[in-house]
Amino acid sequence: MKEEQTSKSVNLKTLTKSTVWDVQENDIFRMLEAGEKDAETKENLRHYMDIIRSAFMIEELKDDDKIVKQKYTNQGYKVGSVKISDDAKIILAIKKRPISRVTDLTYENIRHITAAKLIEVLDRNFGGGWDSLSQSIQDIIESGFDISTTTLPKDRLHKKGGMYEKKVADGYEVLEVEKGTWVEAIFAKLKPEAVKPRMKFETHNEDDDEEIEDTYNRPDEDDDIVDEPDDDDITEDNYRTTFAIEDAPDDDAESYSDLIADE
């Protein structure tokens, strides 16, 4: 229910490389067609397409051939048309990028999979245990999941009242990696959403005020005092201002069709 509400509330302007993992193929079709009608969205088209491609594979079909459409459908793509003007439309095949290898994990998508899915991915890639993963992959996983490991002889791993039993009871998913007569158990549990702390304002009692002399900008006795120049001393030869020049918007991107194949 939460995912459905999120999908309906997200549009191209609010889409990020994190929230894009919450939406599905049908949502992408809806947002693309709605965005084509918005002038501001069209000006930032390349940016939005880059965000979508971070989570979805997109192919433009050159014609409405049923055989070609069925080919993409068989590969798990959602095929549909997007109206880009009153008398023109394009046919797209869209598919969310799979997360099947540890190298598919990113800081943007790590919180959009379950602990069971993570264990499945680890199981597909494992050989040497948790330490066999690169530090960068471990950091990504631990940004979204609580991870703990233990290595014990096979006959002791499932000892009643032991760590294995306690972790499973606490909601952890577990992967067992055999190492000869020993087994490494990797426990994973999705971290709760971080709660941003609210600012706390202390009550102020005016009766407690005590005037404190500000001596921060007062020069010490040993400092050499340099007179500040008067406004009359400023001339066009010694006055300079600095200002930022913003880049002009990308006027070359005129439609979604121009950007579909722009990888």
CSV table of C-alpha atoms in Angstrom, one decimal:
chain,number,residue,atom,x,y,z
A,1,MET,CA,0.0,0.0,0.0
A,2,LYS,CA,2.9,2.4,0.9
A,3,GLU,CA,4.7,1.6,-2.4
A,4,GLU,CA,1.5,2.3,-4.3
A,5,GLN,CA,1.0,5.6,-2.7
A,6,THR,CA,4.7,6.5,-3.3
A,7,SER,CA,4.4,5.6,-6.9
A,8,LYS,CA,1.4,7.9,-7.5
A,9,SER,CA,3.0,10.8,-5.7
A,10,VAL,CA,6.3,10.7,-7.5
A,11,ASN,CA,6.7,12.6,-10.8
A,12,LEU,CA,9.7,13.5,-12.9
A,13,LYS,CA,10.4,16.7,-11.0
A,14,THR,CA,10.6,14.9,-7.7
A,15,LEU,CA,12.3,11.7,-8.9
A,16,THR,CA,15.7,10.9,-7.5
A,17,LYS,CA,18.2,8.0,-8.0
A,18,SER,CA,16.8,6.6,-4.7
A,19,THR,CA,13.0,7.1,-5.2
A,20,VAL,CA,13.2,5.8,-8.8
A,21,TRP,CA,13.6,2.3,-7.3
A,22,ASP,CA,10.2,2.6,-5.6
A,23,VAL,CA,8.3,3.0,-8.9
A,24,GLN,CA,7.4,0.4,-11.6
A,25,GLU,CA,7.4,0.3,-15.4
A,26,ASN,CA,3.9,1.6,-15.6
A,27,ASP,CA,4.8,4.6,-13.5
A,28,ILE,CA,7.6,5.5,-15.9
A,29,PHE,CA,5.2,5.5,-18.8
A,30,ARG,CA,2.8,7.7,-16.9
A,31,MET,CA,5.6,10.2,-15.9
A,32,LEU,CA,7.1,10.4,-19.3
A,33,GLU,CA,3.8,11.2,-21.0
A,34,ALA,CA,2.9,13.7,-18.4
A,35,GLY,CA,6.4,15.3,-18.5
A,36,GLU,CA,6.2,15.9,-22.2
A,37,LYS,CA,3.3,18.4,-21.6
A,38,ASP,CA,5.4,20.4,-19.2
A,39,ALA,CA,7.8,23.0,-20.6
A,40,GLU,CA,10.0,23.1,-17.6
A,41,THR,CA,10.3,19.3,-17.5
A,42,LYS,CA,11.3,19.2,-21.2
A,43,GLU,CA,14.1,21.7,-20.5
A,44,ASN,CA,15.7,19.3,-18.0
A,45,LEU,CA,14.9,16.2,-20.0
A,46,ARG,CA,18.4,14.8,-20.1
A,47,HIS,CA,18.7,15.0,-16.3
A,48,TYR,CA,15.4,13.1,-15.8
A,49,MET,CA,16.3,10.4,-18.3
A,50,ASP,CA,19.7,9.8,-16.6
A,51,ILE,CA,17.8,9.3,-13.3
A,52,ILE,CA,15.4,6.8,-14.9
A,53,ARG,CA,18.2,4.9,-16.6
A,54,SER,CA,20.0,4.4,-13.2
A,55,ALA,CA,17.2,1.9,-12.3
A,56,PHE,CA,15.6,1.0,-15.7
A,57,MET,CA,16.6,-0.3,-19.0
A,58,ILE,CA,14.8,1.5,-21.9
A,59,GLU,CA,14.6,0.6,-25.5
A,60,GLU,CA,12.8,2.5,-28.3
A,61,LEU,CA,11.1,0.2,-30.8
A,62,LYS,CA,11.2,1.5,-34.3
A,63,ASP,CA,7.8,0.1,-35.3
A,64,ASP,CA,4.7,-1.5,-33.8
A,65,ASP,CA,5.7,-5.0,-34.9
A,66,LYS,CA,4.0,-7.7,-32.8
A,67,ILE,CA,6.9,-10.1,-33.1
A,68,VAL,CA,9.4,-7.5,-31.8
A,69,LYS,CA,7.1,-6.5,-29.0
A,70,GLN,CA,6.6,-10.1,-27.9
A,71,LYS,CA,10.4,-10.6,-27.9
A,72,TYR,CA,10.9,-7.8,-25.4
A,73,THR,CA,7.9,-9.0,-23.4
A,74,ASN,CA,9.4,-12.4,-23.1
A,75,GLN,CA,12.5,-10.8,-21.7
A,76,GLY,CA,10.5,-9.2,-18.9
A,77,TYR,CA,10.1,-5.8,-20.5
A,78,LYS,CA,6.9,-3.8,-20.3
A,79,VAL,CA,6.0,-2.5,-23.7
A,80,GLY,CA,3.9,0.5,-24.3
A,81,SER,CA,3.5,3.8,-26.1
A,82,VAL,CA,4.1,7.3,-25.0
A,83,LYS,CA,2.3,10.2,-26.6
A,84,ILE,CA,4.9,13.0,-27.2
A,85,SER,CA,2.6,15.3,-29.1
A,86,ASP,CA,-0.9,15.6,-30.4
A,87,ASP,CA,-0.1,13.5,-33.5
A,88,ALA,CA,3.0,11.5,-32.6
A,89,LYS,CA,4.0,8.8,-30.1
A,90,ILE,CA,6.9,6.5,-29.5
A,91,ILE,CA,6.9,2.8,-28.5
A,92,LEU,CA,9.1,1.9,-25.6
A,93,ALA,CA,10.2,-1.3,-23.9
A,94,ILE,CA,11.1,-0.6,-20.2
A,95,LYS,CA,12.4,-3.0,-17.6
A,96,LYS,CA,13.7,-2.4,-14.1
A,97,ARG,CA,17.4,-3.3,-13.7
A,98,PRO,CA,17.8,-6.6,-11.9
A,99,ILE,CA,19.7,-6.9,-8.6
A,100,SER,CA,21.2,-10.3,-8.9
A,101,ARG,CA,24.9,-9.7,-8.1
A,102,VAL,CA,26.7,-7.9,-5.3
A,103,THR,CA,28.0,-5.5,-7.9
A,104,ASP,CA,24.4,-4.5,-8.7
A,105,LEU,CA,24.1,-3.1,-5.1
A,106,THR,CA,24.4,0.7,-4.8
A,107,TYR,CA,23.8,3.2,-2.0
A,108,GLU,CA,20.6,4.2,-3.9
A,109,ASN,CA,19.0,0.8,-4.1
A,110,ILE,CA,20.3,-1.0,-1.0
A,111,ARG,CA,17.3,0.1,1.1
A,112,HIS,CA,14.8,-1.0,-1.6
A,113,ILE,CA,15.5,-4.7,-1.2
A,114,THR,CA,14.5,-7.0,1.6
A,115,ALA,CA,16.9,-8.9,3.9
A,116,ALA,CA,15.8,-12.1,2.2
A,117,LYS,CA,16.7,-10.7,-1.2
A,118,LEU,CA,20.1,-9.6,0.1
A,119,ILE,CA,20.8,-13.1,1.3
A,120,GLU,CA,19.8,-14.4,-2.1
A,121,VAL,CA,22.2,-12.1,-3.8
A,122,LEU,CA,25.0,-13.0,-1.4
A,123,ASP,CA,24.4,-16.7,-1.7
A,124,ARG,CA,24.6,-16.4,-5.5
A,125,ASN,CA,28.0,-14.7,-5.3
A,126,PHE,CA,29.6,-16.1,-2.2
A,127,GLY,CA,32.6,-18.4,-1.8
A,128,GLY,CA,34.9,-17.1,0.8
A,129,GLY,CA,32.4,-15.5,3.2
A,130,TRP,CA,31.8,-12.0,4.3
A,131,ASP,CA,35.5,-11.0,4.2
A,132,SER,CA,35.7,-12.0,0.6
A,133,LEU,CA,33.5,-9.0,-0.3
A,134,SER,CA,35.3,-5.8,-1.2
A,135,GLN,CA,35.3,-3.0,1.4
A,136,SER,CA,33.2,-0.8,-0.9
A,137,ILE,CA,30.5,-3.5,-1.2
A,138,GLN,CA,30.5,-4.1,2.5
A,139,ASP,CA,30.0,-0.4,3.1
A,140,ILE,CA,27.1,-0.3,0.7
A,141,ILE,CA,25.4,-3.3,2.4
A,142,GLU,CA,26.0,-2.0,5.9
A,143,SER,CA,24.5,1.4,5.0
A,144,GLY,CA,21.1,-0.3,4.7
A,145,PHE,CA,21.4,-3.5,6.9
A,146,ASP,CA,22.7,-4.6,10.3
A,147,ILE,CA,25.2,-7.3,9.6
A,148,SER,CA,26.9,-9.7,12.0
A,149,THR,CA,28.8,-12.9,11.5
A,150,THR,CA,30.0,-15.9,13.5
A,151,THR,CA,32.0,-18.9,12.5
A,152,LEU,CA,31.6,-22.2,14.4
A,153,PRO,CA,31.9,-25.9,13.9
A,154,LYS,CA,28.9,-27.3,12.2
A,155,ASP,CA,27.6,-29.2,15.2
A,156,ARG,CA,27.7,-26.1,17.4
A,157,LEU,CA,26.2,-23.5,15.1
A,158,HIS,CA,22.6,-24.4,15.8
A,159,LYS,CA,23.1,-25.0,19.5
A,160,LYS,CA,20.0,-24.2,21.5
A,161,GLY,CA,20.1,-20.8,23.0
A,162,GLY,CA,23.0,-19.8,20.9
A,163,MET,CA,23.6,-16.7,18.7
A,164,TYR,CA,22.0,-18.4,15.6
A,165,GLU,CA,18.7,-19.0,17.4
A,166,LYS,CA,18.6,-15.5,19.1
A,167,LYS,CA,19.3,-13.7,15.8
A,168,VAL,CA,16.6,-15.6,13.9
A,169,ALA,CA,14.1,-14.9,16.7
A,170,ASP,CA,15.0,-11.2,16.4
A,171,GLY,CA,14.1,-11.2,12.7
A,172,TYR,CA,17.4,-11.6,11.0
A,173,GLU,CA,17.8,-13.5,7.8
A,174,VAL,CA,20.8,-15.8,7.7
A,175,LEU,CA,23.2,-17.3,5.1
A,176,GLU,CA,25.4,-20.2,6.0
A,177,VAL,CA,28.7,-20.5,4.2
A,178,GLU,CA,30.5,-23.8,4.7
A,179,LYS,CA,34.2,-23.7,5.4
A,180,GLY,CA,35.3,-27.3,5.7
A,181,THR,CA,34.0,-28.6,9.0
A,182,TRP,CA,33.2,-25.1,10.1
A,183,VAL,CA,30.4,-22.8,9.0
A,184,GLU,CA,30.3,-19.0,8.8
A,185,ALA,CA,26.8,-17.6,9.5
A,186,ILE,CA,26.0,-14.1,8.1
A,187,PHE,CA,23.0,-12.4,9.7
A,188,ALA,CA,21.2,-9.5,7.9
A,189,LYS,CA,18.4,-7.3,9.1
A,190,LEU,CA,17.1,-4.1,7.4
A,191,LYS,CA,18.0,-1.0,9.4
A,192,PRO,CA,15.2,1.2,10.5
A,193,GLU,CA,14.8,4.5,8.7
A,194,ALA,CA,17.0,7.2,10.3
A,195,VAL,CA,15.0,9.7,12.2
A,196,LYS,CA,16.3,13.3,11.8
A,197,PRO,CA,16.7,14.9,15.2
A,198,ARG,CA,14.6,17.9,15.9
A,199,MET,CA,16.1,21.1,17.1
A,200,LYS,CA,15.5,21.7,20.8
A,201,PHE,CA,15.2,25.3,22.0
A,202,GLU,CA,15.9,26.0,25.6
A,203,THR,CA,13.6,28.5,27.5
A,204,HIS,CA,15.1,31.9,28.0
A,205,ASN,CA,14.8,33.9,31.2
A,206,GLU,CA,15.5,37.6,30.8
A,207,ASP,CA,16.2,37.9,34.5
A,208,ASP,CA,19.2,35.7,34.1
A,209,ASP,CA,20.8,38.0,31.4
A,210,GLU,CA,24.2,39.4,32.2
A,211,GLU,CA,25.7,42.0,29.9
A,212,ILE,CA,29.0,40.6,28.5
A,213,GLU,CA,31.4,43.1,27.0
A,214,ASP,CA,32.3,42.2,23.4
A,215,THR,CA,36.1,42.4,23.1
A,216,TYR,CA,36.5,40.1,20.1
A,217,ASN,CA,37.2,42.8,17.6
A,218,ARG,CA,39.1,45.1,19.9
A,219,PRO,CA,42.7,45.3,18.9
A,220,ASP,CA,45.4,44.3,21.3
A,221,GLU,CA,47.8,46.9,22.5
A,222,ASP,CA,50.7,45.4,20.5
A,223,ASP,CA,48.7,45.2,17.2
A,224,ASP,CA,49.5,47.7,14.4
A,225,ILE,CA,46.3,49.5,13.6
A,226,VAL,CA,45.7,49.9,9.9
A,227,ASP,CA,43.2,52.5,8.8
A,228,GLU,CA,40.3,51.2,6.8
A,229,PRO,CA,39.9,53.1,3.4
A,230,ASP,CA,37.1,55.6,3.2
A,231,ASP,CA,34.4,55.1,0.5
A,232,ASP,CA,35.9,58.2,-1.2
A,233,ASP,CA,39.2,56.3,-1.7
A,234,ILE,CA,37.5,53.6,-3.9
A,235,THR,CA,38.0,54.1,-7.6
A,236,GLU,CA,37.3,52.1,-10.7
A,237,ASP,CA,40.9,51.0,-10.6
A,238,ASN,CA,40.9,49.4,-7.2
A,239,TYR,CA,37.3,48.1,-7.0
A,240,ARG,CA,36.3,44.7,-8.2
A,241,THR,CA,33.3,42.5,-8.0
A,242,THR,CA,32.9,38.8,-8.7
A,243,PHE,CA,29.7,37.1,-9.8
A,244,ALA,CA,28.8,33.6,-11.1
A,245,ILE,CA,27.6,33.0,-14.6
A,246,GLU,CA,25.2,30.1,-14.9
A,247,ASP,CA,25.3,27.7,-17.8
A,248,ALA,CA,22.6,28.1,-20.4
A,249,PRO,CA,20.0,25.3,-20.4
A,250,ASP,CA,20.4,22.5,-22.8
A,251,ASP,CA,18.3,23.6,-25.8
A,252,ASP,CA,19.2,20.5,-27.9
A,253,ALA,CA,16.9,18.0,-26.1
A,254,GLU,CA,13.5,18.5,-27.6
A,255,SER,CA,11.7,15.2,-27.0
A,256,TYR,CA,12.1,11.9,-25.2
A,257,SER,CA,12.8,10.2,-28.5
A,258,ASP,CA,16.0,12.1,-28.8
A,259,LEU,CA,17.3,10.7,-25.5
A,260,ILE,CA,16.2,7.1,-25.4
A,261,ALA,CA,19.3,5.7,-27.0
A,262,ASP,CA,21.6,8.3,-25.5
A,263,GLU,CA,23.5,6.1,-23.1
